[in-house]
PDB file of C-alpha atoms in Angstrom:
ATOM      1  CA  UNK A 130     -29.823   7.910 -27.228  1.00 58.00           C
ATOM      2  CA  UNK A 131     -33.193   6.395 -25.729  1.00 75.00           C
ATOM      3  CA  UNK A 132     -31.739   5.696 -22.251  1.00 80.00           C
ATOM      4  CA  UNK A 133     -28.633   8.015 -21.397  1.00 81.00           C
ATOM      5  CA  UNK A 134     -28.438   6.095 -17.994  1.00 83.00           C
ATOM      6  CA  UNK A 135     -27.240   2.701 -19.736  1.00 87.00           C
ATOM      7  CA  UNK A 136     -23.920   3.645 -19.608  1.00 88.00           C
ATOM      8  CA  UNK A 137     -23.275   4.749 -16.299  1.00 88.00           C
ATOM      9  CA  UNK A 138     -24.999   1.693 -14.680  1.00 89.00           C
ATOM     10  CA  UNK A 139     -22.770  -0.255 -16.683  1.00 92.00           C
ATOM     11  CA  UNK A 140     -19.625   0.948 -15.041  1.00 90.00           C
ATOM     12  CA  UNK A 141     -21.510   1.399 -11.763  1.00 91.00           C
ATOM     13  CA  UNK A 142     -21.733  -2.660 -12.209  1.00 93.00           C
ATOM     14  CA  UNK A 143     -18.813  -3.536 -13.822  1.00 93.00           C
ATOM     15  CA  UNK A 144     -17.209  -1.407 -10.871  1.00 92.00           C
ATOM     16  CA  UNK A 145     -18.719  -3.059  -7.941  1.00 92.00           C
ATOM     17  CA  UNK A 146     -17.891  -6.836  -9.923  1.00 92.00           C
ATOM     18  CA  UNK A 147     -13.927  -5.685 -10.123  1.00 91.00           C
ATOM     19  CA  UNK A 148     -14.207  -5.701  -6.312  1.00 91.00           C
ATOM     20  CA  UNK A 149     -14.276  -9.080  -5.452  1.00 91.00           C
ATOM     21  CA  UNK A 150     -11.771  -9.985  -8.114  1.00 91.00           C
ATOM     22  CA  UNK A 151      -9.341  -7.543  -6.419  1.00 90.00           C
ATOM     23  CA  UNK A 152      -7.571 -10.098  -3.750  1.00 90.00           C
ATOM     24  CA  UNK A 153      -6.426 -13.256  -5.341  1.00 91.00           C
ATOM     25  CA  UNK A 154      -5.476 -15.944  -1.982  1.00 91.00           C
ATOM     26  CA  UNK A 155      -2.676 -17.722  -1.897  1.00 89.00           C
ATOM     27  CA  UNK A 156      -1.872 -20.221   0.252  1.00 89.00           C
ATOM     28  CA  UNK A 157      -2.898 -20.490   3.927  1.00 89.00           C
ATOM     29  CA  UNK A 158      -0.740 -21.371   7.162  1.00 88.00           C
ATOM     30  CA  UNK A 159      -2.324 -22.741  10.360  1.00 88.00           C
ATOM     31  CA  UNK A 160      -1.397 -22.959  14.056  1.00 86.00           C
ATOM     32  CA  UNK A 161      -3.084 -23.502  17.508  1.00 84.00           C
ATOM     33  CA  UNK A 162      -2.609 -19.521  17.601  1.00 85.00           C
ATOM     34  CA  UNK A 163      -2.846 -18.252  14.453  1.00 87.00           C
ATOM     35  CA  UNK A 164      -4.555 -18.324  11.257  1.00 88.00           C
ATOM     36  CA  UNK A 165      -2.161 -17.117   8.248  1.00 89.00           C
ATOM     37  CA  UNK A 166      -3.395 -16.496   4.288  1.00 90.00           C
ATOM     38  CA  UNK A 167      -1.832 -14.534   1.764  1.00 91.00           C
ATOM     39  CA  UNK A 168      -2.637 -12.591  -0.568  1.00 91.00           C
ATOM     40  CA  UNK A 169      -1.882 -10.883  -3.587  1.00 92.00           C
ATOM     41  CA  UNK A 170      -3.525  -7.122  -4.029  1.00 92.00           C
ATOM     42  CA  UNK A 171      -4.173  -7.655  -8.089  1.00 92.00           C
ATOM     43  CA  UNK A 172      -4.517  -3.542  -8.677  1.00 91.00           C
ATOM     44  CA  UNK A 173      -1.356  -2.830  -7.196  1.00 90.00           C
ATOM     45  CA  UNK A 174       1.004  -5.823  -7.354  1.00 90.00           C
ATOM     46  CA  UNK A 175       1.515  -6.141  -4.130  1.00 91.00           C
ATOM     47  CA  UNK A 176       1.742  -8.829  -1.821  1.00 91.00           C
ATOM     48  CA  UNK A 177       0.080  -8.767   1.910  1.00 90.00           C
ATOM     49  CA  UNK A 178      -0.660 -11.294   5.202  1.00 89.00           C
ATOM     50  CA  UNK A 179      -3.619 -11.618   6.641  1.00 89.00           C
ATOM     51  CA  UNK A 180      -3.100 -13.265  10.230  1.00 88.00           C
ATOM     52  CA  UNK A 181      -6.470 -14.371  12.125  1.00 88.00           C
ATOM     53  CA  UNK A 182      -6.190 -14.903  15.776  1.00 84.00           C
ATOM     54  CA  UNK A 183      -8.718 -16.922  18.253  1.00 82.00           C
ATOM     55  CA  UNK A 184     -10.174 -13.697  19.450  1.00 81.00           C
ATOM     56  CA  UNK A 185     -11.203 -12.848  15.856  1.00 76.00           C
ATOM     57  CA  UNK A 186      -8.938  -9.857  15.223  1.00 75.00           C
ATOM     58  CA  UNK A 187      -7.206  -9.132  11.874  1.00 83.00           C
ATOM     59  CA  UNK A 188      -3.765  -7.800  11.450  1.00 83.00           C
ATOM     60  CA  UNK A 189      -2.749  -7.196   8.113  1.00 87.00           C
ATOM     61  CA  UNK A 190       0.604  -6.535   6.916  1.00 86.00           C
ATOM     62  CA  UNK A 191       2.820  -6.506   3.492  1.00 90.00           C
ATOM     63  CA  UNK A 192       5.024  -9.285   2.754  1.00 88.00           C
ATOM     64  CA  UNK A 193       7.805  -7.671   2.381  1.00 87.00           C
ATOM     65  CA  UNK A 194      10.976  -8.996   0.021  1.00 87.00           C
ATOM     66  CA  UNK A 195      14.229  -8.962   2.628  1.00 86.00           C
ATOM     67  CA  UNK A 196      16.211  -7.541  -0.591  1.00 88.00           C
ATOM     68  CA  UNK A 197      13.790  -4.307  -1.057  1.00 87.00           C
ATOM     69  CA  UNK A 198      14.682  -3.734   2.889  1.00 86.00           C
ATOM     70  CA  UNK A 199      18.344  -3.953   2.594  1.00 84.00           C
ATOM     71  CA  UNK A 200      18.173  -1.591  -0.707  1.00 85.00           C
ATOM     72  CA  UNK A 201      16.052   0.955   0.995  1.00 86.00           C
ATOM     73  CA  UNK A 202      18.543   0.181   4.081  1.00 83.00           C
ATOM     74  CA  UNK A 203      21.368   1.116   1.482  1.00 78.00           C
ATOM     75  CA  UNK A 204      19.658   4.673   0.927  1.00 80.00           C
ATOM     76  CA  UNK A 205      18.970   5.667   4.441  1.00 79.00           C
ATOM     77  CA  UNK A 206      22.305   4.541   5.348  1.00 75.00           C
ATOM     78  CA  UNK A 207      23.901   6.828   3.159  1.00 72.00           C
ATOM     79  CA  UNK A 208      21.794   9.887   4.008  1.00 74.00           C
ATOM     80  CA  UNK A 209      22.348   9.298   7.633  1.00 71.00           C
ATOM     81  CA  UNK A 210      23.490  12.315   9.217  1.00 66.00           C
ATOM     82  CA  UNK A 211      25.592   9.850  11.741  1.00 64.00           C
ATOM     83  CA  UNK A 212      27.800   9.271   8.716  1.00 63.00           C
ATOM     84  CA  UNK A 213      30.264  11.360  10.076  1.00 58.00           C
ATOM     85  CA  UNK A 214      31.579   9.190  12.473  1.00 64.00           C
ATOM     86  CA  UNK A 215      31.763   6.452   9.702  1.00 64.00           C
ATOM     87  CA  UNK A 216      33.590   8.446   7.435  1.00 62.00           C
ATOM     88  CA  UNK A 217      35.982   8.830  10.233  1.00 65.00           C
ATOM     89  CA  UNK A 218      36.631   5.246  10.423  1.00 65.00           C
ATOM     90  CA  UNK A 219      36.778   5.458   6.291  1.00 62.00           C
ATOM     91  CA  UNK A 220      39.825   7.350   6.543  1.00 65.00           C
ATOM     92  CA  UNK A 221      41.420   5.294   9.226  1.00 68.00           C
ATOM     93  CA  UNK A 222      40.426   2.454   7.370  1.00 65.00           C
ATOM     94  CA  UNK A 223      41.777   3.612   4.058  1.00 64.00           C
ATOM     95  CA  UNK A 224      45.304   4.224   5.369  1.00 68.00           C
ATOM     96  CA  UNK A 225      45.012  -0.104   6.134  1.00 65.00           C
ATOM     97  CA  UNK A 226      46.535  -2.000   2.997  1.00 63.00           C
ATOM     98  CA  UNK A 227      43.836  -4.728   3.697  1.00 64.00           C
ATOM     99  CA  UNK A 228      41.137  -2.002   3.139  1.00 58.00           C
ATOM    100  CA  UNK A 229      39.812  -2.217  -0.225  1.00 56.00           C
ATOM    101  CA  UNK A 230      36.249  -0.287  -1.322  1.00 54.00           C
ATOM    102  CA  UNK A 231      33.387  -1.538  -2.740  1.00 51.00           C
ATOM    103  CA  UNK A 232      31.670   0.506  -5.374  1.00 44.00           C
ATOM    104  CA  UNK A 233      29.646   2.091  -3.131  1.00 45.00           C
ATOM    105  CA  UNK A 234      31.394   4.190  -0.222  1.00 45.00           C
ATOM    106  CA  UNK A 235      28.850   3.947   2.286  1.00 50.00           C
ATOM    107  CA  UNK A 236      26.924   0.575   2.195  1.00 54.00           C
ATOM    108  CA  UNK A 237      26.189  -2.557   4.010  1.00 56.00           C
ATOM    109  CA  UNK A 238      29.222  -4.150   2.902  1.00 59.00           C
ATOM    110  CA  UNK A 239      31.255  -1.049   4.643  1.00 60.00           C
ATOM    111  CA  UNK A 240      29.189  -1.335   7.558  1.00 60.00           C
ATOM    112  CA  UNK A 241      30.528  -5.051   7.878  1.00 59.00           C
ATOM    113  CA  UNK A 242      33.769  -4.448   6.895  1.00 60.00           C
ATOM    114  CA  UNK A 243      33.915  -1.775  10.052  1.00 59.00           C
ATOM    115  CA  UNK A 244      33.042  -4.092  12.573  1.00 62.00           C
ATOM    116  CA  UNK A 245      36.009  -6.375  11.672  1.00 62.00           C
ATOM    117  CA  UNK A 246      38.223  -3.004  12.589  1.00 58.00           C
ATOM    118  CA  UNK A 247      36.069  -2.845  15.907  1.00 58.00           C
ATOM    119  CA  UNK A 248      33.631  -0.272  15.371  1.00 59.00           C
ATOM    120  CA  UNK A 249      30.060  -1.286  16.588  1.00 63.00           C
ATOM    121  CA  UNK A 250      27.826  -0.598  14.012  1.00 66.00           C
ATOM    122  CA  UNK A 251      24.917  -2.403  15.003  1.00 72.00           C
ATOM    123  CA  UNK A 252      23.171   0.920  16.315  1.00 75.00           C
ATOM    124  CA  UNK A 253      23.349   2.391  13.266  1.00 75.00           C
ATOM    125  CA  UNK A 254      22.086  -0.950  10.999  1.00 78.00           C
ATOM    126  CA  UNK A 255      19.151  -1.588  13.122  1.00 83.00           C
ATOM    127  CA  UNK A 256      18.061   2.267  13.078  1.00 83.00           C
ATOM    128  CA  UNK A 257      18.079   2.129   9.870  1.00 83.00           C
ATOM    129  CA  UNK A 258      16.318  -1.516   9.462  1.00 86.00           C
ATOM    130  CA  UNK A 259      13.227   0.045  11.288  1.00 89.00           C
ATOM    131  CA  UNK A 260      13.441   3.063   9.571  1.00 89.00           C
ATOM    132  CA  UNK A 261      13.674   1.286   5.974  1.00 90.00           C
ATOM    133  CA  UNK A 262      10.874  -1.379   7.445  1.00 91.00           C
ATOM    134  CA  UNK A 263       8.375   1.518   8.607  1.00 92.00           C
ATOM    135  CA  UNK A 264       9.008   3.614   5.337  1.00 92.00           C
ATOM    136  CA  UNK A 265       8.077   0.449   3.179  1.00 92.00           C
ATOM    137  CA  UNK A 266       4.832  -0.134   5.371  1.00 92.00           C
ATOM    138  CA  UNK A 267       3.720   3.045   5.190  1.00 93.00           C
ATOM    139  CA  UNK A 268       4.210   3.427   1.002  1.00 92.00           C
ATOM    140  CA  UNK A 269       2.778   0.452   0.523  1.00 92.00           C
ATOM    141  CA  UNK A 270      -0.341   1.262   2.301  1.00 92.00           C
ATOM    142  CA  UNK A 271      -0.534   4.498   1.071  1.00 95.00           C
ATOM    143  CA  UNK A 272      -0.723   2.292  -2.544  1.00 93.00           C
ATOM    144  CA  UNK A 273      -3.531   0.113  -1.497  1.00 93.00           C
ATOM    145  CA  UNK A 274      -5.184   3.154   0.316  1.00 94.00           C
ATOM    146  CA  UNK A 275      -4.972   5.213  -3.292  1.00 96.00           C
ATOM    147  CA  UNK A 276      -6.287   1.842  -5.321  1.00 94.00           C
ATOM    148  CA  UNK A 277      -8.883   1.839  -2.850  1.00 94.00           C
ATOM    149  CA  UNK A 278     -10.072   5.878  -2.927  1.00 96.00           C
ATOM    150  CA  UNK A 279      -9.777   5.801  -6.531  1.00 95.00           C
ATOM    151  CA  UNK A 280     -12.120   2.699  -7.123  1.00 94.00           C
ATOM    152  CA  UNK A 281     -15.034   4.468  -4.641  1.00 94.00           C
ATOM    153  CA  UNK A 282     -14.890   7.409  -6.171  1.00 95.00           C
ATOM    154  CA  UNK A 283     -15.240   6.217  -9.603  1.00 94.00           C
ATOM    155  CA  UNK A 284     -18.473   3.784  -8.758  1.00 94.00           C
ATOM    156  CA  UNK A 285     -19.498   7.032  -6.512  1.00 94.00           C
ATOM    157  CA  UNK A 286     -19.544   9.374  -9.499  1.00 94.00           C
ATOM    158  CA  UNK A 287     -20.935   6.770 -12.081  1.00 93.00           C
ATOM    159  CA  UNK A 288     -23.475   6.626  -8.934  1.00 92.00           C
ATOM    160  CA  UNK A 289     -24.658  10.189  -8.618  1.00 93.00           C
ATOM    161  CA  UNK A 290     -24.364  10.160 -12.572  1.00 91.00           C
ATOM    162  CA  UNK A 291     -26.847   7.427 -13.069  1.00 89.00           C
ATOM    163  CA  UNK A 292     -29.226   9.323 -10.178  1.00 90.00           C
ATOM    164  CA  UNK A 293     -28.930  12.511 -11.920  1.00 89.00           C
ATOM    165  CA  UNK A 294     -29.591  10.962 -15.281  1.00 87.00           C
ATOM    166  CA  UNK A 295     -32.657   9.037 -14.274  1.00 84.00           C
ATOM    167  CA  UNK A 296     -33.862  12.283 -11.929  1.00 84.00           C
ATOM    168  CA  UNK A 297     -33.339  14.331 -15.008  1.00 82.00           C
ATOM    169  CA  UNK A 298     -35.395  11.661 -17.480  1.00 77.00           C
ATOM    170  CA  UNK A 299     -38.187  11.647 -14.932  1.00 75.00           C
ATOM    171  CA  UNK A 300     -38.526  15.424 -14.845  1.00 73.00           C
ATOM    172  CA  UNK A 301     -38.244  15.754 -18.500  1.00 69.00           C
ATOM    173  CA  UNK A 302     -41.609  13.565 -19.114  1.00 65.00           C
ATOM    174  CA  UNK A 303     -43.415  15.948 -17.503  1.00 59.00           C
ATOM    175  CA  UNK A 304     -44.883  15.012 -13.811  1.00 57.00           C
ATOM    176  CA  UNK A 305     -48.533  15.315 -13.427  1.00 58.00           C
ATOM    177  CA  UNK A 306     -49.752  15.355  -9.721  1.00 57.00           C
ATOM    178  CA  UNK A 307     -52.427  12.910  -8.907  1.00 59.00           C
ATOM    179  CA  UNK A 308     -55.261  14.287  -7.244  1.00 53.00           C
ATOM    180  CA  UNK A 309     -54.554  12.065  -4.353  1.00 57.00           C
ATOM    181  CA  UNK A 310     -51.404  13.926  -3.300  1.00 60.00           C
ATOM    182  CA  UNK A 311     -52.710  16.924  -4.255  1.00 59.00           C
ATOM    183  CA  UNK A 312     -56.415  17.749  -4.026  1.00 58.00           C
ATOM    184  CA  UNK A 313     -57.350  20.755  -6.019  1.00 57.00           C
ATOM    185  CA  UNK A 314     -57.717  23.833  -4.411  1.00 62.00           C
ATOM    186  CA  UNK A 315     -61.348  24.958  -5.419  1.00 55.00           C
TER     187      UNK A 315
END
């Protein structure tokens, strides 16, 4: 091959034209306040708010579905350690011909069906709403963070590549000081 450094600016190029094409917009909300857009992170599926305010600062968080936050809800609800005092009530509960479970022992559905019988589960719900809500921020930037990492350091090793190629293919013609930059030493 004539020109070993083709390839790598090729992907160098292709790389930094993928970047633009990563954040497709979607529609846009406005208020006196507040500037909304959304958008849709193509490399990872996922879908994100952008809100502008009047002093020019950008928050940006994922649009989250309100059905991934009560499943993930489910989960930390029934690895909560304050279960115990739940499972209490269970029992109680279970000894009521009214009482009937759902397939799941521990779920949302149990939660509501214990405040009927007077316990206050609201502490418990809300923990694990934030907890659930926090859990989903953080994985999904971790995503867009990984997308991100793995895009630079592709174009940054097609980068050095191409460098090292070229540097290489300029060394291998042979250089030939000019007498210029380097006056013979008579």
């Amino acid at each position: 091959m004539k020109k070993p450094w083709i390839i790598p600016a090729l992907i160098s190029l292709l790389l930094l034209l993928a970047w633009p094409f990563r954040w497709e917009k979607g529609p846009t909300q406005t208020t006196p306040q507040y500037a909304i857009v959304y958008l849709k992170d193509r490399w990872t599926g996922q879908e994100w708010i952008k809100i502008y305010s009047p002093t020019k600062k950008i928050r940006e968080i994922p649009n989250i579905e309100k059905k991934e936050v009560e499943a993930r809800v489910n989960e930390i609800l029934l690895k909560s350690p304050d279960m115990a005092n739940i499972r209490s009530k269970i029992e109680q509960m279970s000894k009521d011909p009214r009482y009937t479970p759902g397939p799941s022992k521990f779920s949302l559905s149990l939660l509501w069906s214990l405040s009927e019988y007077g316990f206050d589960t609201s502490k418990y719900y809300n923990q694990a709403k934030e907890k659930a809500l926090n859990e989903i921020i953080n994985e999904t930037m971790l995503y867009r963070n990984i997308a991100t990492w793995v895009w630079s350091s592709l174009l940054l090793i097609s980068l050095i590549t191409l460098f090292y190629i070229k540097f290489k293919e300029t060394r291998k013609k042979g250089y030939e000081p000019c007498g210029v930059c380097n006056p013979p030493l008579d």
